[in-house]
Amino acid sequence: MSQDLVPLRMPALMGLFQQVLDSSLIERGAVQGLELLGHADDFWRCITLLELRRMAEGGNAVAQAELAWRLAAGEGVAKSYAQAVQWASRSAEQACPAGEAVLGWLLYQGHGLPKDHGEAVRLFERSAAREDGRGMTWLGLCLLRGHGLAADVPKALGLLHKAADRGQRQAQYVLGKLHYDGQHVAKDHAAAVRWLQQATAQGYAKAAELLARCRFFGRGGARDPAEAVRLWRMAAEADIAPAMFCLGMCLYAGEGTPQDQGEAVAWFTAAARKRIAGAMFLLGQCYTFGFGVEPDPEAGLAWYRRAAERGNREAEFELGEAYAAGRGSGGQDMEEALRWWRSAARQGHARAQVKLGHAYRWGDGTGENKGLAVAWYRRAADGGDAPAHVWLGECYEHGEGVAQDLIAALGHYRAAAAAGDAHGMAELGRCHLHGIGVRADVRRGETLLRAATEAGWPSALGELERYWFAQGERHFRGRDDPASLAEALACYRKAGELGHRRAAFMLGECFRHGLGTAPDYGQALLWYRKAAPLFDAKVALGDMYYFGQGIEPNPREAYRWYEQAVEQHEDAYVMYNLGFCLLHGHGTRRDPRQAARWLRRAALLGEANAQYELGSAYYRGTGVTKNLKLAMKWLRMAAGLGHDEARAFLERVGKGSRLN
């Protein structure tokens, strides 16, 4: 199970961006409940607090309503619901519709007064009857949800349209959002954009944030990431949490604005303070990988935990990865890893579902349960995760957790391949190559395996190499038949061209010895070189250079290949060759002592030529102290193995001939 530390890549990142924006986790607008939060109407916004208070104390009912709102919202003044109630009450006592609307809002929210939806609606109705924009808007929202009175969607929409047509920016925003979400009205992004533009033009920050989404994703008009960034910045500076997150995302990814991960971190931090879980998760990424900040894995884990505790499934997955890899202070903890993966998996996180499948399949951190493994793989596959189809296909192919079903396995591999998954292409290619669940089709299998390699699954070519080499071996076993040898040669060539070293060596053998083709030392050298990492190929190259097969004799190059070969494997033949070269100065400086050491090692392993050369050396005292007893011992051993020169040597010694 891989636990590599890898940051979320751009496609996944932008997918997460859209998912978070479209989820209910980032904000609770008209879709989730009443939009009775935010700024009031634009009335008297330019009046200073000091002047507003002077006018309110002078008895101006509208000023009293505005002062009440500022105190309730904390705009330019410390928030005080008690004082807001006092000023809203004084305004409402003068039958001011603005004051009645603000007092109704305080009652609706239960701020400074006991919550009372019925009384709030009564005040909204009084305010709306005198065509106060906020009164109409807030009454419309109550009618949409049936808060304080029976729901009446047509009447609600009528009030909202009336307020919006009169320039009430919150009503314009609500209509835009209803069209954006398709709630109570047909989903119509173009209509949403029209209403949101009107509200944004009046400085309504929430409308700017939603309009930015439309511009970023091209909903209701052409895609314009730069304009989206401008709108998100406007809303973020107005303290709108989703806009802070979105602006940070654009800066982080360089979408619609030059990349600036340092500023992105600042906005993520601001959004995290507003409890945006997605921002907490991305702070985890930034601190873990050092994007925009100095790397601090511990801080990264802390942010992941904060996001995970708020239900962010990406953070839950990352926590699982951290515990599985032992990146936390307590080392590896598979129990905790499984707990967080399970939490993410229950929210539909495909990679977490696959991780759980692996854990149950191989008993990693939990009891082995292949049935549960299949269940988790299936959940991920049903959710559209291509890699999960591959793992599920493996289970069906090998009968792990399910009855073996090669047709079903093929179907899952095909689904993964159709989604562009390189591993899926490789497995489907393997099935076509070997006829697993389908009639064998070598050409189709080869095409798929090559496509898988190009798509980033390099081991796919290994499957193809092994296939052609196995075919070559099968035909080579029937080498008494010339046609079979020719087939073997063709298969070896295909495997060798794909990089199969043993196949390349076999091609060298065929060309060198004329098996299935006319002898061709040039081709033999070419294929031996391709197989050079193999011991056998090194020996063959040494021999060809020494004896001048297909090339001018080159003892120095031969000696170099023999040296490399003996480093790889202590082979008696190669050690003899090294000893012989050193003894006679072939390809290297003559060194009888070193030669004797190599010859002795080869002789002890039963190499007759080495035994003969060593016996001769002891007889003559070449590189060793002259010793006739040892000379006879080694010469007799060589002769016993059928070495003709050793026999002749012994015969001449037996006749009393003196040998030089």
XYZ file of N, CA, C and O in Angstrom, residues 344-413:
280
model
N -13.635 9.295 5.840
C -13.628 9.897 4.505
C -14.387 9.026 3.513
O -15.132 9.524 2.655
N -14.202 7.704 3.627
C -14.857 6.779 2.703
C -16.374 6.860 2.815
O -17.089 6.775 1.810
N -16.874 7.035 4.033
C -18.324 7.140 4.218
C -18.894 8.397 3.574
O -20.085 8.472 3.313
N -18.019 9.384 3.335
C -18.447 10.595 2.646
C -18.216 10.498 1.138
O -18.354 11.484 0.416
N -17.838 9.308 0.679
C -17.690 9.101 -0.758
C -16.306 9.378 -1.293
O -16.129 9.503 -2.506
N -15.294 9.476 -0.435
C -13.931 9.716 -0.903
C -13.394 8.427 -1.517
O -13.113 7.452 -0.824
N -13.218 8.434 -2.842
C -12.890 7.203 -3.555
C -11.540 6.627 -3.141
O -11.402 5.413 -2.954
N -10.523 7.482 -3.001
C -9.201 6.956 -2.642
C -9.234 6.341 -1.243
O -8.559 5.342 -0.981
N -10.004 6.918 -0.343
C -10.127 6.338 0.996
C -10.835 4.990 0.916
O -10.467 4.035 1.626
N -11.850 4.890 0.070
C -12.554 3.623 -0.097
C -11.610 2.546 -0.629
O -11.623 1.399 -0.170
N -10.765 2.938 -1.576
C -9.794 1.983 -2.119
C -8.776 1.582 -1.054
O -8.403 0.414 -0.940
N -8.335 2.552 -0.241
C -7.390 2.243 0.834
C -7.996 1.228 1.808
O -7.316 0.299 2.260
N -9.252 1.422 2.140
C -9.915 0.460 3.019
C -9.993 -0.903 2.347
O -9.803 -1.946 2.988
N -10.278 -0.906 1.052
C -10.307 -2.164 0.313
C -8.975 -2.887 0.410
O -8.917 -4.097 0.680
N -7.872 -2.135 0.218
C -6.544 -2.744 0.324
C -6.306 -3.300 1.732
O -5.765 -4.397 1.896
N -6.681 -2.500 2.739
C -6.437 -2.915 4.125
C -7.142 -4.237 4.433
O -6.555 -5.150 5.030
N -8.409 -4.340 4.022
C -9.155 -5.574 4.283
C -8.682 -6.724 3.393
O -8.690 -7.884 3.797
N -8.239 -6.400 2.209
C -7.816 -7.460 1.285
C -6.543 -8.138 1.769
O -6.398 -9.360 1.673
N -5.609 -7.324 2.296
C -4.313 -7.879 2.692
C -4.108 -7.895 4.206
O -3.016 -8.205 4.677
N -5.161 -7.562 4.950
C -5.047 -7.599 6.401
C -4.041 -6.605 6.931
O -3.291 -6.902 7.857
N -4.025 -5.416 6.372
C -3.072 -4.389 6.780
C -3.695 -3.495 7.849
O -4.488 -2.612 7.555
N -3.361 -3.750 9.109
C -3.902 -2.952 10.203
C -5.247 -3.433 10.692
O -5.828 -2.844 11.607
N -5.759 -4.477 10.105
C -7.056 -5.032 10.498
C -7.091 -6.494 10.071
O -6.208 -6.951 9.335
N -8.097 -7.213 10.516
C -8.214 -8.601 10.093
C -8.501 -8.704 8.609
O -9.230 -7.885 8.047
N -7.915 -9.684 7.960
C -8.158 -9.881 6.533
C -9.622 -10.243 6.306
O -10.172 -11.115 6.964
N -10.258 -9.536 5.379
C -11.662 -9.783 5.068
C -11.876 -9.406 3.616
O -12.178 -8.262 3.284
N -11.697 -10.373 2.741
C -11.743 -10.081 1.313
C -13.146 -9.690 0.850
O -13.294 -8.952 -0.130
N -14.163 -10.159 1.557
C -15.525 -9.749 1.217
C -15.721 -8.259 1.439
O -16.319 -7.559 0.609
N -15.223 -7.753 2.580
C -15.297 -6.316 2.843
C -14.438 -5.540 1.861
O -14.790 -4.423 1.459
N -13.301 -6.105 1.488
C -12.442 -5.443 0.500
C -13.216 -5.222 -0.794
O -13.207 -4.121 -1.358
N -13.885 -6.267 -1.241
C -14.678 -6.151 -2.473
C -15.773 -5.102 -2.315
O -16.027 -4.302 -3.227
N -16.414 -5.073 -1.147
C -17.491 -4.106 -0.909
C -16.979 -2.677 -1.029
O -17.628 -1.814 -1.641
N -15.796 -2.396 -0.449
C -15.257 -1.031 -0.529
C -14.779 -0.707 -1.939
O -14.975 0.407 -2.433
N -14.152 -1.675 -2.598
C -13.762 -1.442 -3.993
C -14.999 -1.125 -4.840
O -14.987 -0.237 -5.695
N -16.078 -1.873 -4.584
C -17.294 -1.682 -5.373
C -17.884 -0.291 -5.142
O -18.363 0.355 -6.078
N -17.867 0.175 -3.879
C -18.397 1.515 -3.606
C -17.614 2.569 -4.371
O -18.187 3.513 -4.929
N -16.291 2.410 -4.381
C -15.469 3.378 -5.104
C -15.721 3.285 -6.611
O -15.828 4.307 -7.305
N -15.826 2.070 -7.120
C -16.064 1.879 -8.554
C -17.432 2.410 -8.959
O -17.574 3.068 -9.998
N -18.450 2.155 -8.126
C -19.795 2.661 -8.426
C -19.830 4.186 -8.422
O -20.663 4.803 -9.079
N -18.903 4.785 -7.662
C -18.812 6.245 -7.634
C -18.020 6.809 -8.794
O -17.808 8.020 -8.863
N -17.545 5.933 -9.691
C -16.845 6.400 -10.880
C -15.337 6.410 -10.772
O -14.664 6.965 -11.636
N -14.774 5.785 -9.727
C -13.328 5.780 -9.580
C -12.727 4.688 -10.454
O -12.979 3.495 -10.252
N -11.926 5.090 -11.438
C -11.377 4.130 -12.393
C -10.422 3.126 -11.746
O -10.527 1.919 -12.001
N -9.458 3.553 -10.906
C -8.565 2.555 -10.301
C -9.309 1.484 -9.497
O -8.881 0.335 -9.448
N -10.430 1.861 -8.884
C -11.185 0.877 -8.099
C -11.691 -0.251 -8.995
O -11.777 -1.406 -8.566
N -12.032 0.077 -10.235
C -12.467 -0.967 -11.172
C -11.343 -1.991 -11.389
O -11.601 -3.192 -11.536
N -10.100 -1.514 -11.417
C -8.975 -2.437 -11.630
C -8.864 -3.414 -10.460
O -8.751 -4.624 -10.654
N -8.907 -2.863 -9.229
C -8.777 -3.741 -8.054
C -9.958 -4.708 -7.959
O -9.790 -5.876 -7.590
N -11.135 -4.214 -8.308
C -12.314 -5.083 -8.294
C -12.171 -6.167 -9.356
O -12.524 -7.336 -9.141
N -11.627 -5.782 -10.500
C -11.381 -6.763 -11.560
C -10.427 -7.850 -11.103
O -10.631 -9.039 -11.391
N -9.380 -7.457 -10.370
C -8.438 -8.457 -9.852
C -9.141 -9.452 -8.933
O -8.869 -10.657 -8.974
N -10.028 -8.929 -8.073
C -10.748 -9.821 -7.151
C -11.596 -10.830 -7.918
O -11.643 -12.019 -7.575
N -12.279 -10.364 -8.970
C -13.091 -11.288 -9.773
C -12.197 -12.263 -10.542
O -12.541 -13.439 -10.692
N -11.059 -11.788 -11.026
C -10.188 -12.667 -11.810
C -9.647 -13.811 -10.956
O -9.564 -14.957 -11.410
N -9.277 -13.489 -9.701
C -8.634 -14.498 -8.851
C -9.570 -15.103 -7.813
O -9.142 -15.931 -7.010
N -10.848 -14.675 -7.831
C -11.808 -15.228 -6.883
C -11.520 -14.828 -5.454
O -11.639 -15.641 -4.539
N -11.165 -13.566 -5.229
C -10.891 -13.073 -3.881
C -12.108 -12.307 -3.362
O -12.418 -11.228 -3.852
N -12.796 -12.870 -2.401
C -13.963 -12.212 -1.822
C -15.225 -12.371 -2.640
O -16.308 -11.979 -2.203
N -15.099 -12.906 -3.838
C -16.236 -13.184 -4.721
C -15.916 -14.461 -5.497
O -14.760 -14.886 -5.556
N -16.942 -15.035 -6.079
C -16.701 -16.199 -6.924
C -15.919 -15.758 -8.162
O -16.157 -14.682 -8.705
N -14.975 -16.579 -8.577
C -14.182 -16.226 -9.756
C -15.096 -16.038 -10.962
O -15.970 -16.856 -11.234
N -14.888 -14.926 -11.673
C -15.728 -14.609 -12.828
C -14.872 -13.794 -13.785
O -14.731 -12.577 -13.646
N -14.277 -14.475 -14.763
C -13.357 -13.804 -15.688
C -14.072 -12.780 -16.559
O -13.482 -11.758 -16.928
N -15.344 -13.034 -16.878
C -16.108 -12.073 -17.689
C -16.320 -10.782 -16.900
O -16.155 -9.673 -17.423
N -16.674 -10.921 -15.620
C -16.860 -9.736 -14.776
C -15.542 -8.988 -14.606
O -15.505 -7.751 -14.629
N -14.455 -9.751 -14.437
C -13.140 -9.118 -14.302
C -12.824 -8.288 -15.539
O -12.397 -7.129 -15.449
N -13.061 -8.893 -16.694
C -12.810 -8.182 -17.955
C -13.638 -6.907 -18.032
O -13.156 -5.857 -18.474
N -14.897 -6.981 -17.591
C -15.769 -5.808 -17.628
C -15.232 -4.670 -16.786
O -15.287 -3.498 -17.177
N -14.686 -4.997 -15.611
C -14.124 -3.947 -14.747
C -12.846 -3.370 -15.347
O -12.631 -2.154 -15.298
N -12.002 -4.226 -15.908
C -10.795 -3.709 -16.556
C -11.178 -2.797 -17.722
O -10.563 -1.753 -17.941
